[in-house]
Short mmCIF file of C-alpha atoms and ligand atoms in Angstrom, two decimals:
data_model
loop_
_atom_site.label_atom_id
_atom_site.label_comp_id
_atom_site.label_asym_id
_atom_site.label_seq_id
_atom_site.Cartn_x
_atom_site.Cartn_y
_atom_site.Cartn_z
CA MET C 1 -14.31 14.40 -32.26
CA THR C 2 -17.38 12.18 -32.12
CA ARG C 3 -19.54 12.08 -29.03
CA LEU C 4 -21.20 8.69 -28.73
CA PHE C 5 -24.10 8.20 -26.31
CA LEU C 6 -24.59 4.64 -25.03
CA LYS C 7 -28.22 5.18 -24.08
CA ASP C 8 -30.51 3.61 -21.46
CA PRO C 9 -28.71 0.38 -20.57
CA LEU C 10 -30.82 -2.53 -19.35
CA ALA C 11 -28.40 -2.47 -16.41
CA ILE C 12 -24.94 -1.05 -15.75
CA LEU C 13 -22.37 -1.78 -13.03
CA GLU C 14 -22.06 1.95 -12.16
CA PRO C 15 -25.27 3.22 -10.46
CA ALA C 16 -24.54 6.86 -11.39
CA ALA C 17 -24.72 5.91 -15.10
CA ALA C 18 -28.17 4.30 -15.10
CA GLY C 19 -29.19 6.57 -18.02
CA GLY C 20 -26.04 5.78 -20.02
CA ILE C 21 -22.51 6.89 -20.83
CA VAL C 22 -21.11 9.46 -23.25
CA VAL C 23 -17.83 8.40 -24.90
CA GLU C 24 -15.55 10.95 -26.48
CA ASN C 25 -11.97 10.79 -27.69
CA GLY C 26 -11.45 7.25 -26.37
CA ARG C 27 -12.57 8.12 -22.85
CA ILE C 28 -15.71 8.11 -20.76
CA ALA C 29 -16.76 11.76 -20.95
CA GLU C 30 -19.96 11.76 -18.98
CA LEU C 31 -22.25 9.56 -16.86
CA VAL C 32 -25.95 10.14 -17.44
CA PRO C 33 -28.31 9.52 -14.49
CA ALA C 34 -31.53 7.52 -14.84
CA GLY C 35 -34.06 9.45 -16.93
CA GLY C 36 -31.45 12.13 -17.74
CA ALA C 37 -29.87 13.35 -20.97
CA PRO C 38 -26.27 14.22 -21.94
CA ALA C 39 -25.20 17.71 -20.93
CA ALA C 40 -24.07 18.58 -24.49
CA PRO C 41 -25.24 17.42 -27.94
CA VAL C 42 -24.07 14.00 -29.14
CA ASP C 43 -23.22 12.82 -32.67
CA GLU C 44 -24.29 9.21 -32.36
CA VAL C 45 -26.64 7.21 -30.16
CA PHE C 46 -26.21 3.49 -29.43
CA ASP C 47 -29.37 1.94 -28.01
CA CYS C 48 -28.30 -0.12 -24.96
CA SER C 49 -31.79 -1.16 -23.88
CA ARG C 50 -30.97 -4.84 -24.53
CA HIS C 51 -27.53 -4.64 -22.91
CA VAL C 52 -25.98 -5.10 -19.51
CA VAL C 53 -22.92 -2.83 -19.46
CA LEU C 54 -19.74 -3.65 -17.51
CA PRO C 55 -16.34 -2.02 -17.41
CA GLY C 56 -14.15 -4.10 -19.74
CA LEU C 57 -12.83 -7.12 -17.84
CA VAL C 58 -9.11 -7.23 -17.03
CA ASN C 59 -7.29 -10.57 -17.11
CA THR C 60 -4.20 -10.53 -14.89
CA HIS C 61 -2.65 -13.95 -15.52
CA HIS C 62 -2.43 -16.12 -18.62
CA HIS C 63 0.01 -18.14 -20.71
CA PHE C 64 -1.26 -17.64 -24.27
CA TYR C 65 1.00 -20.34 -25.73
CA GLN C 66 -0.78 -22.99 -23.68
CA THR C 67 -3.82 -22.81 -25.99
CA LEU C 68 -1.73 -25.20 -28.15
CA THR C 69 -1.71 -27.93 -25.46
CA ARG C 70 -5.24 -27.97 -24.06
CA ALA C 71 -6.64 -31.24 -22.74
CA HIS C 72 -3.32 -32.87 -23.55
CA PRO C 73 -3.33 -36.62 -22.80
CA ASP C 74 0.12 -36.45 -21.17
CA ALA C 75 -1.06 -33.82 -18.68
CA ILE C 76 -4.74 -34.23 -17.89
CA ASP C 77 -5.71 -35.38 -14.38
CA LYS C 78 -2.37 -34.36 -12.87
CA GLU C 79 -1.49 -31.82 -10.17
CA LEU C 80 0.87 -28.90 -10.80
CA PHE C 81 4.39 -30.38 -10.52
CA PRO C 82 3.77 -33.62 -12.51
CA TRP C 83 1.58 -31.58 -14.90
CA LEU C 84 4.48 -29.19 -15.54
CA GLN C 85 7.02 -32.00 -15.86
CA ALA C 86 4.84 -33.66 -18.51
CA LEU C 87 4.43 -30.45 -20.49
CA TYR C 88 7.88 -28.75 -20.34
CA PRO C 89 9.45 -30.96 -23.07
CA ILE C 90 6.35 -30.53 -25.27
CA TRP C 91 6.42 -26.74 -24.84
CA ALA C 92 10.11 -26.73 -25.86
CA ARG C 93 8.84 -27.31 -29.46
CA LEU C 94 7.29 -23.83 -29.59
CA ASP C 95 8.24 -21.79 -32.67
CA GLU C 96 7.27 -18.37 -34.04
CA ASP C 97 4.40 -19.50 -36.25
CA SER C 98 2.65 -21.65 -33.67
CA PHE C 99 3.24 -19.04 -30.99
CA ARG C 100 1.66 -16.29 -33.11
CA GLN C 101 -1.43 -18.45 -33.65
CA SER C 102 -1.70 -19.13 -29.92
CA VAL C 103 -1.53 -15.43 -29.08
CA ARG C 104 -4.12 -14.50 -31.71
CA LEU C 105 -6.50 -17.20 -30.53
CA ALA C 106 -6.13 -16.44 -26.81
CA LEU C 107 -6.62 -12.70 -27.32
CA THR C 108 -9.68 -13.29 -29.51
CA GLU C 109 -11.22 -15.62 -26.93
CA LEU C 110 -10.57 -13.07 -24.20
CA LEU C 111 -12.14 -10.23 -26.21
CA LEU C 112 -15.22 -12.33 -26.91
CA SER C 113 -15.63 -12.95 -23.18
CA GLY C 114 -15.69 -9.19 -22.53
CA CYS C 115 -12.02 -8.76 -21.67
CA THR C 116 -10.44 -5.47 -22.78
CA THR C 117 -7.04 -5.70 -21.04
CA ALA C 118 -4.97 -8.86 -20.79
CA ALA C 119 -1.73 -9.68 -19.01
CA ASP C 120 0.29 -12.58 -20.34
CA HIS C 121 3.05 -14.36 -18.44
CA HIS C 122 5.43 -15.66 -21.08
CA TYR C 123 8.56 -17.43 -19.80
CA LEU C 124 9.52 -19.82 -22.65
CA PHE C 125 12.14 -18.67 -25.13
CA PRO C 126 13.42 -21.75 -27.00
CA LYS C 127 15.87 -21.07 -29.84
CA GLY C 128 14.05 -19.22 -32.63
CA LEU C 129 11.44 -17.69 -30.30
CA GLU C 130 13.53 -14.79 -29.02
CA ARG C 131 10.89 -12.35 -30.36
CA ALA C 132 7.98 -13.86 -28.40
CA ILE C 133 7.03 -10.65 -26.58
CA ASP C 134 7.40 -8.58 -29.78
CA ILE C 135 4.97 -10.98 -31.48
CA GLU C 136 2.50 -10.58 -28.61
CA ALA C 137 2.66 -6.80 -28.96
CA GLU C 138 2.06 -7.03 -32.74
CA GLU C 139 -0.97 -9.30 -32.31
CA ALA C 140 -2.46 -7.17 -29.52
CA ARG C 141 -2.12 -4.02 -31.62
CA ALA C 142 -3.81 -5.71 -34.59
CA LEU C 143 -6.77 -6.73 -32.42
CA GLY C 144 -6.90 -3.42 -30.54
CA ILE C 145 -6.83 -5.03 -27.08
CA ARG C 146 -4.86 -3.47 -24.22
CA VAL C 147 -2.04 -5.62 -22.81
CA THR C 148 0.51 -5.96 -20.03
CA LEU C 149 3.12 -8.28 -21.51
CA THR C 150 5.36 -9.80 -18.93
CA ARG C 151 8.89 -10.74 -19.91
CA GLY C 152 8.95 -14.03 -18.03
CA SER C 153 12.01 -16.11 -17.34
CA MET C 154 13.37 -19.44 -16.09
CA ASN C 155 17.06 -20.00 -15.28
CA LEU C 156 17.01 -22.78 -12.66
CA SER C 157 16.91 -26.17 -14.35
CA GLN C 158 17.01 -29.73 -13.06
CA LYS C 159 20.81 -29.85 -13.02
CA ASP C 160 20.82 -26.96 -10.50
CA GLY C 161 17.96 -28.31 -8.39
CA GLY C 162 15.03 -26.69 -10.24
CA LEU C 163 11.97 -28.31 -11.82
CA PRO C 164 12.26 -27.54 -15.59
CA PRO C 165 14.64 -29.40 -17.94
CA ASP C 166 17.72 -27.63 -19.35
CA SER C 167 16.04 -27.25 -22.76
CA VAL C 168 13.63 -24.52 -21.58
CA VAL C 169 15.82 -22.24 -19.43
CA GLN C 170 18.03 -19.24 -20.33
CA ASP C 171 21.10 -17.53 -18.85
CA GLU C 172 20.56 -14.69 -16.41
CA ASP C 173 22.52 -12.23 -18.58
CA ASP C 174 20.41 -13.00 -21.68
CA ILE C 175 17.19 -12.62 -19.68
CA LEU C 176 18.16 -9.27 -18.17
CA ALA C 177 19.47 -7.87 -21.49
CA ASP C 178 16.24 -8.81 -23.28
CA SER C 179 14.13 -7.44 -20.41
CA GLU C 180 15.91 -4.12 -20.74
CA ARG C 181 15.49 -4.10 -24.53
CA LEU C 182 11.73 -4.69 -24.20
CA LEU C 183 11.33 -2.06 -21.48
CA ASN C 184 13.11 0.46 -23.69
CA GLN C 185 11.13 -0.44 -26.81
CA LEU C 186 7.62 -1.26 -25.63
CA HIS C 187 6.88 -0.08 -22.10
CA ASP C 188 4.41 2.81 -22.26
CA ARG C 189 3.81 4.43 -18.87
CA SER C 190 1.36 7.04 -20.12
CA ASP C 191 -2.34 7.27 -19.30
CA GLY C 192 -4.33 5.08 -21.70
CA ALA C 193 -1.29 2.97 -22.64
CA MET C 194 -2.09 0.07 -24.97
CA VAL C 195 1.13 -1.89 -24.27
CA GLN C 196 3.01 -2.16 -20.99
CA ILE C 197 5.88 -4.46 -20.05
CA ALA C 198 6.35 -6.16 -16.68
CA LEU C 199 9.08 -8.51 -15.45
CA ALA C 200 8.05 -12.02 -14.43
CA PRO C 201 10.56 -14.62 -13.26
CA CYS C 202 8.41 -17.74 -13.37
CA SER C 203 8.34 -19.28 -9.87
CA PRO C 204 10.58 -20.11 -6.87
CA PHE C 205 11.28 -23.57 -8.33
CA SER C 206 12.41 -22.40 -11.78
CA VAL C 207 14.35 -19.17 -11.09
CA THR C 208 17.48 -18.30 -9.05
CA LYS C 209 17.47 -15.88 -6.15
CA SER C 210 19.90 -13.66 -8.02
CA LEU C 211 17.50 -13.29 -10.98
CA MET C 212 14.65 -12.39 -8.61
CA GLU C 213 16.78 -9.65 -7.01
CA LYS C 214 18.07 -8.26 -10.31
CA SER C 215 14.57 -8.24 -11.82
CA ALA C 216 13.33 -6.20 -8.84
CA ALA C 217 16.16 -3.69 -9.34
CA LEU C 218 15.41 -3.41 -13.06
CA ALA C 219 11.68 -2.90 -12.36
CA GLU C 220 12.56 -0.08 -10.00
CA ARG C 221 14.76 1.55 -12.64
CA PHE C 222 12.15 1.38 -15.41
CA ASP C 223 9.07 1.84 -13.20
CA CYS C 224 7.38 -1.35 -14.32
CA ARG C 225 5.53 -4.07 -12.42
CA LEU C 226 6.78 -7.40 -11.11
CA HIS C 227 4.89 -10.65 -11.44
CA THR C 228 5.47 -14.29 -10.46
CA HIS C 229 3.68 -17.47 -9.44
CA LEU C 230 3.56 -17.79 -5.64
CA GLY C 231 1.69 -19.86 -3.08
CA GLU C 232 0.14 -22.17 -5.68
CA THR C 233 0.81 -25.59 -4.10
CA GLU C 234 2.10 -27.37 -1.01
CA ASP C 235 4.84 -28.78 -3.28
CA GLU C 236 6.10 -25.21 -3.71
CA ASN C 237 6.12 -24.71 0.09
CA ARG C 238 8.19 -27.88 0.50
CA PHE C 239 10.58 -26.77 -2.26
CA CYS C 240 11.14 -23.36 -0.62
CA GLU C 241 11.65 -24.89 2.82
CA ALA C 242 14.22 -27.35 1.44
CA ARG C 243 16.08 -24.89 -0.80
CA PHE C 244 15.74 -21.53 0.97
CA GLN C 245 14.91 -22.68 4.53
CA CYS C 246 11.83 -20.45 4.53
CA ARG C 247 8.29 -20.20 3.20
CA PRO C 248 7.46 -18.55 -0.17
CA VAL C 249 6.32 -15.25 1.41
CA ASP C 250 9.57 -14.99 3.42
CA TYR C 251 11.46 -15.67 0.20
CA LEU C 252 9.51 -12.89 -1.55
CA GLU C 253 10.56 -10.48 1.16
CA GLU C 254 14.18 -11.65 1.06
CA VAL C 255 14.52 -10.97 -2.69
CA GLY C 256 13.09 -7.45 -2.39
CA TRP C 257 9.69 -8.07 -3.93
CA MET C 258 7.46 -7.12 -1.00
CA GLY C 259 5.86 -3.93 -2.29
CA PRO C 260 3.01 -2.44 -4.33
CA ARG C 261 4.88 -3.02 -7.61
CA THR C 262 4.33 -6.79 -7.25
CA TRP C 263 1.32 -8.88 -8.15
CA LEU C 264 1.30 -12.64 -7.63
CA ALA C 265 -0.48 -15.39 -9.51
CA HIS C 266 -2.58 -17.78 -7.37
CA GLY C 267 -1.74 -16.90 -3.74
CA ILE C 268 -3.40 -19.96 -2.23
CA HIS C 269 -1.21 -21.40 0.52
CA PHE C 270 -0.80 -18.34 2.72
CA THR C 271 -1.32 -18.26 6.49
CA SER C 272 -3.45 -15.48 8.03
CA GLU C 273 -0.25 -13.79 9.17
CA GLU C 274 1.17 -13.96 5.62
CA CYS C 275 -2.04 -12.44 4.22
CA ARG C 276 -1.65 -9.55 6.68
CA ARG C 277 1.99 -9.01 5.63
CA LEU C 278 1.14 -9.09 1.91
CA GLY C 279 -1.76 -6.68 2.49
CA ALA C 280 0.35 -4.29 4.56
CA HIS C 281 2.78 -4.03 1.62
CA LYS C 282 -0.07 -3.76 -0.95
CA VAL C 283 1.14 -6.80 -2.89
CA GLY C 284 -1.55 -7.70 -5.44
CA VAL C 285 -2.88 -11.21 -5.96
CA CYS C 286 -4.38 -12.65 -9.13
CA HIS C 287 -6.98 -15.27 -8.18
CA CYS C 288 -7.22 -18.04 -10.82
CA PRO C 289 -10.29 -20.03 -9.70
CA THR C 290 -10.75 -22.20 -12.79
CA SER C 291 -7.13 -23.34 -12.97
CA ASN C 292 -7.04 -23.87 -9.18
CA ALA C 293 -10.07 -26.16 -9.45
CA VAL C 294 -8.74 -28.11 -12.45
CA LEU C 295 -5.31 -28.73 -10.88
CA ALA C 296 -6.87 -29.19 -7.39
CA SER C 297 -4.41 -26.58 -6.10
CA GLY C 298 -6.66 -25.16 -3.36
CA PHE C 299 -8.60 -21.99 -2.50
CA CYS C 300 -7.23 -18.43 -2.58
CA PRO C 301 -8.06 -16.58 0.68
CA VAL C 302 -9.55 -13.68 -1.27
CA SER C 303 -11.51 -11.99 1.53
CA GLU C 304 -8.55 -12.11 3.96
CA LEU C 305 -6.22 -10.63 1.34
CA GLU C 306 -8.66 -7.85 0.40
CA ALA C 307 -9.34 -7.06 4.07
CA ALA C 308 -5.58 -6.84 4.69
CA GLY C 309 -5.15 -4.30 1.87
CA SER C 310 -4.06 -6.39 -1.12
CA PRO C 311 -5.73 -5.69 -4.45
CA VAL C 312 -7.24 -8.97 -5.70
CA GLY C 313 -7.74 -9.47 -9.43
CA LEU C 314 -8.82 -12.35 -11.59
CA GLY C 315 -7.01 -14.46 -14.17
CA VAL C 316 -7.89 -17.37 -16.40
CA ASP C 317 -4.32 -18.74 -16.05
CA GLY C 318 -2.82 -20.73 -18.91
CA SER C 319 -5.09 -22.49 -21.32
CA ALA C 320 -3.54 -25.86 -20.47
CA SER C 321 -4.88 -25.70 -16.91
CA ASN C 322 -8.19 -23.96 -17.55
CA ASP C 323 -8.54 -25.13 -20.45
CA GLY C 324 -10.06 -22.01 -21.97
CA SER C 325 -9.49 -18.24 -22.03
CA ASN C 326 -12.93 -17.07 -20.94
CA LEU C 327 -12.79 -14.50 -18.15
CA MET C 328 -16.57 -14.41 -17.58
CA GLU C 329 -16.34 -18.11 -16.73
CA GLY C 330 -13.62 -17.16 -14.26
CA VAL C 331 -15.97 -14.64 -12.64
CA ARG C 332 -18.59 -17.35 -12.10
CA HIS C 333 -15.98 -19.77 -10.74
CA ALA C 334 -14.65 -17.10 -8.34
CA LEU C 335 -18.14 -16.78 -6.88
CA MET C 336 -18.59 -20.53 -6.56
CA LEU C 337 -15.17 -21.26 -5.05
CA GLY C 338 -15.41 -18.29 -2.69
CA ARG C 339 -18.72 -19.59 -1.33
CA LEU C 340 -17.45 -23.16 -1.05
CA ARG C 341 -14.28 -22.06 0.76
CA THR C 342 -16.11 -19.98 3.34
CA GLY C 343 -19.25 -22.09 3.64
CA SER C 344 -21.26 -18.91 3.22
CA ALA C 345 -23.57 -18.07 0.30
CA SER C 346 -23.30 -14.36 1.06
CA ALA C 347 -19.48 -14.33 1.28
CA VAL C 348 -19.02 -13.61 -2.44
CA THR C 349 -21.77 -11.82 -4.38
CA ALA C 350 -21.96 -11.51 -8.16
CA ARG C 351 -20.84 -7.89 -7.80
CA ASP C 352 -17.85 -8.97 -5.66
CA ALA C 353 -16.74 -11.42 -8.34
CA LEU C 354 -17.15 -8.74 -11.03
CA ARG C 355 -15.14 -6.34 -8.86
CA TYR C 356 -12.20 -8.80 -8.80
CA ALA C 357 -12.26 -8.94 -12.63
CA THR C 358 -12.48 -5.16 -13.12
CA SER C 359 -11.21 -2.67 -10.52
CA GLY C 360 -9.32 -5.37 -8.56
CA SER C 361 -7.50 -6.56 -11.65
CA ALA C 362 -6.74 -3.00 -12.78
CA ALA C 363 -5.17 -2.30 -9.37
CA CYS C 364 -3.02 -5.45 -9.70
CA LEU C 365 -1.68 -4.05 -12.98
CA GLY C 366 -1.12 -0.64 -11.38
CA ARG C 367 -3.63 1.10 -13.62
CA ALA C 368 -5.92 3.89 -12.46
CA ASP C 369 -7.20 4.57 -16.01
CA ILE C 370 -9.21 1.35 -16.50
CA GLY C 371 -11.42 -1.07 -14.53
CA ARG C 372 -14.28 1.28 -13.63
CA ILE C 373 -16.97 3.32 -15.32
CA ALA C 374 -16.10 6.89 -14.35
CA PRO C 375 -15.55 10.20 -16.17
CA GLY C 376 -12.02 10.55 -17.53
CA LEU C 377 -11.29 6.83 -17.54
CA GLN C 378 -10.61 4.89 -20.72
CA ALA C 379 -13.75 3.88 -22.63
CA ASP C 380 -13.21 0.13 -22.17
CA LEU C 381 -16.63 -1.51 -21.99
CA ALA C 382 -18.22 -4.94 -22.33
CA LEU C 383 -21.90 -5.22 -23.30
CA PHE C 384 -23.85 -8.43 -22.78
CA THR C 385 -27.39 -9.32 -23.86
CA LEU C 386 -29.64 -11.62 -21.85
CA ASP C 387 -31.24 -13.10 -24.97
CA GLU C 388 -30.09 -16.71 -24.60
CA LEU C 389 -32.49 -19.24 -23.07
CA ARG C 390 -30.28 -19.52 -19.98
CA PHE C 391 -31.21 -15.98 -18.92
CA SER C 392 -34.95 -16.26 -19.43
CA GLY C 393 -36.74 -15.66 -16.12
CA ALA C 394 -33.78 -13.84 -14.57
CA HIS C 395 -34.67 -10.69 -12.60
CA ASP C 396 -31.44 -8.97 -11.47
CA PRO C 397 -29.61 -8.48 -14.80
CA ILE C 398 -26.13 -8.07 -13.26
CA ALA C 399 -26.45 -11.07 -10.94
CA ALA C 400 -27.86 -12.99 -13.92
CA LEU C 401 -24.63 -12.54 -15.89
CA VAL C 402 -22.76 -14.43 -13.18
CA LEU C 403 -25.40 -16.82 -11.80
CA CYS C 404 -26.90 -17.86 -15.16
CA GLY C 405 -23.43 -18.14 -16.68
CA ALA C 406 -22.80 -15.46 -19.34
CA THR C 407 -19.76 -16.42 -21.40
CA ARG C 408 -19.94 -14.24 -24.48
CA ALA C 409 -20.09 -10.48 -24.85
CA ASP C 410 -22.16 -8.95 -27.64
CA TRP C 411 -20.28 -5.66 -28.14
CA VAL C 412 -16.85 -4.81 -26.70
CA MET C 413 -15.17 -1.40 -26.80
CA VAL C 414 -11.49 -0.66 -26.12
CA ALA C 415 -10.31 2.96 -25.92
CA GLY C 416 -13.57 4.11 -27.51
CA ARG C 417 -13.40 1.76 -30.51
CA TRP C 418 -15.63 -1.26 -31.05
CA ARG C 419 -13.49 -4.42 -31.16
CA VAL C 420 -16.39 -6.90 -30.96
CA VAL C 421 -19.51 -6.10 -32.98
CA GLU C 422 -22.68 -8.20 -32.62
CA GLY C 423 -20.64 -11.04 -31.09
CA GLN C 424 -17.97 -11.03 -33.82
CA PRO C 425 -14.36 -9.90 -33.35
CA VAL C 426 -13.44 -7.07 -35.71
CA GLY C 427 -10.79 -8.07 -38.28
CA ILE C 428 -10.76 -11.77 -37.37
CA ASP C 429 -12.17 -14.62 -39.45
CA ILE C 430 -13.05 -17.11 -36.69
CA ALA C 431 -13.27 -20.16 -38.98
CA ARG C 432 -9.85 -19.40 -40.44
CA LEU C 433 -8.32 -18.79 -37.01
CA ARG C 434 -9.76 -22.08 -35.75
CA ALA C 435 -8.30 -23.96 -38.73
CA GLU C 436 -4.85 -22.31 -38.57
CA HIS C 437 -4.49 -22.62 -34.81
CA GLY C 438 -5.72 -26.22 -34.89
CA ALA C 439 -3.13 -27.06 -37.57
CA ALA C 440 -0.37 -25.35 -35.53
CA ALA C 441 -1.37 -27.32 -32.41
CA ARG C 442 -0.92 -30.68 -34.15
CA ARG C 443 2.88 -30.52 -33.73
CA PHE C 444 2.40 -30.59 -29.94
CA GLY C 445 0.40 -33.85 -29.93
ZN1 ZN U 501 0.33 -19.51 -14.44
#
């Protein structure tokens, strides 16, 4: 067992570790105070004097496949419903090869931005892509990044009053059988798990009530998390009022999802009373500031949700509405949007925005073993330098990461192993990945 000492960081998000961290057996073994030394001998020393050290960032909402349809001429400059309607038929062309490229590219981008755990919401299973979640697990294992893979679903198409066309939905029985297969094969509930499965019917306007209820029952049986899009647009409110005669949060309660097992993507159009109800039931919310700004969806009431008791995490959302997979950019956008929404420059600090992306996100995923720098937790760390011109003259190194706009980590560790070394992902040829993914994306033009 090697004991690695990450020594004398330029700055670190955990004040008790100002002198560094000792990593052993994939975990954080010891925090060293400023000017101190490890309690026991170490085998290796990594000089952190040029590095700002953060807990690895945790992305709680993404659609990896959407990296294939970024800045698509049919979809740009549209709001959510017309944006989706333009893209559904294009996404129906997804096949195994292009999907694998999209997953590899999205995970690599995330790692390079300092992300060590990623949740993907995958709900498209056209013929031939039945193994989508299996492919995601294979790619994540190869890269060494931790994942929560959600078995998404859509079963309410246009002919039944939903938004998506028939070509992209599945039958309820097929969805539930595959969900059960994946939970049996891939869902690891142990401490330090590298792959977990969650269930994720897509949204109120693409899924039946019955599938929402049965997914909740299955999640209870297998002790996994539940995820869906909720409260993203006023269009969704109108849809719920017309179809279910209630608002999205009432609908959530009606289908048995109001509990700590659930985390929601977006959570924008909630009243103060709805925030209090969600908080009282510890429902998590993934804030997606970049996507919300691009689609002009609105502002997530982050402070109200946190004050009410909801964990709030951060997500990049799909790469067709972002149009990137950079979680550090999301941290900066969370700060900016939070200040704009409240009209207060002190409402969201750099450390608040980093909290959403670390401990807040970990809580959304139901994980106590990641998201903080503390003894016994997984050694998931992101190290940034302040060497670029944009940081020159900055005084508070942690605030500088957010305010000066850090986008690229220098070294990234997952479960005690370096997965990004000197800004390069381990085991990935970036030029080759760019060429192969670019070629795969051409069929979606
Ligand atoms: Zn989404």
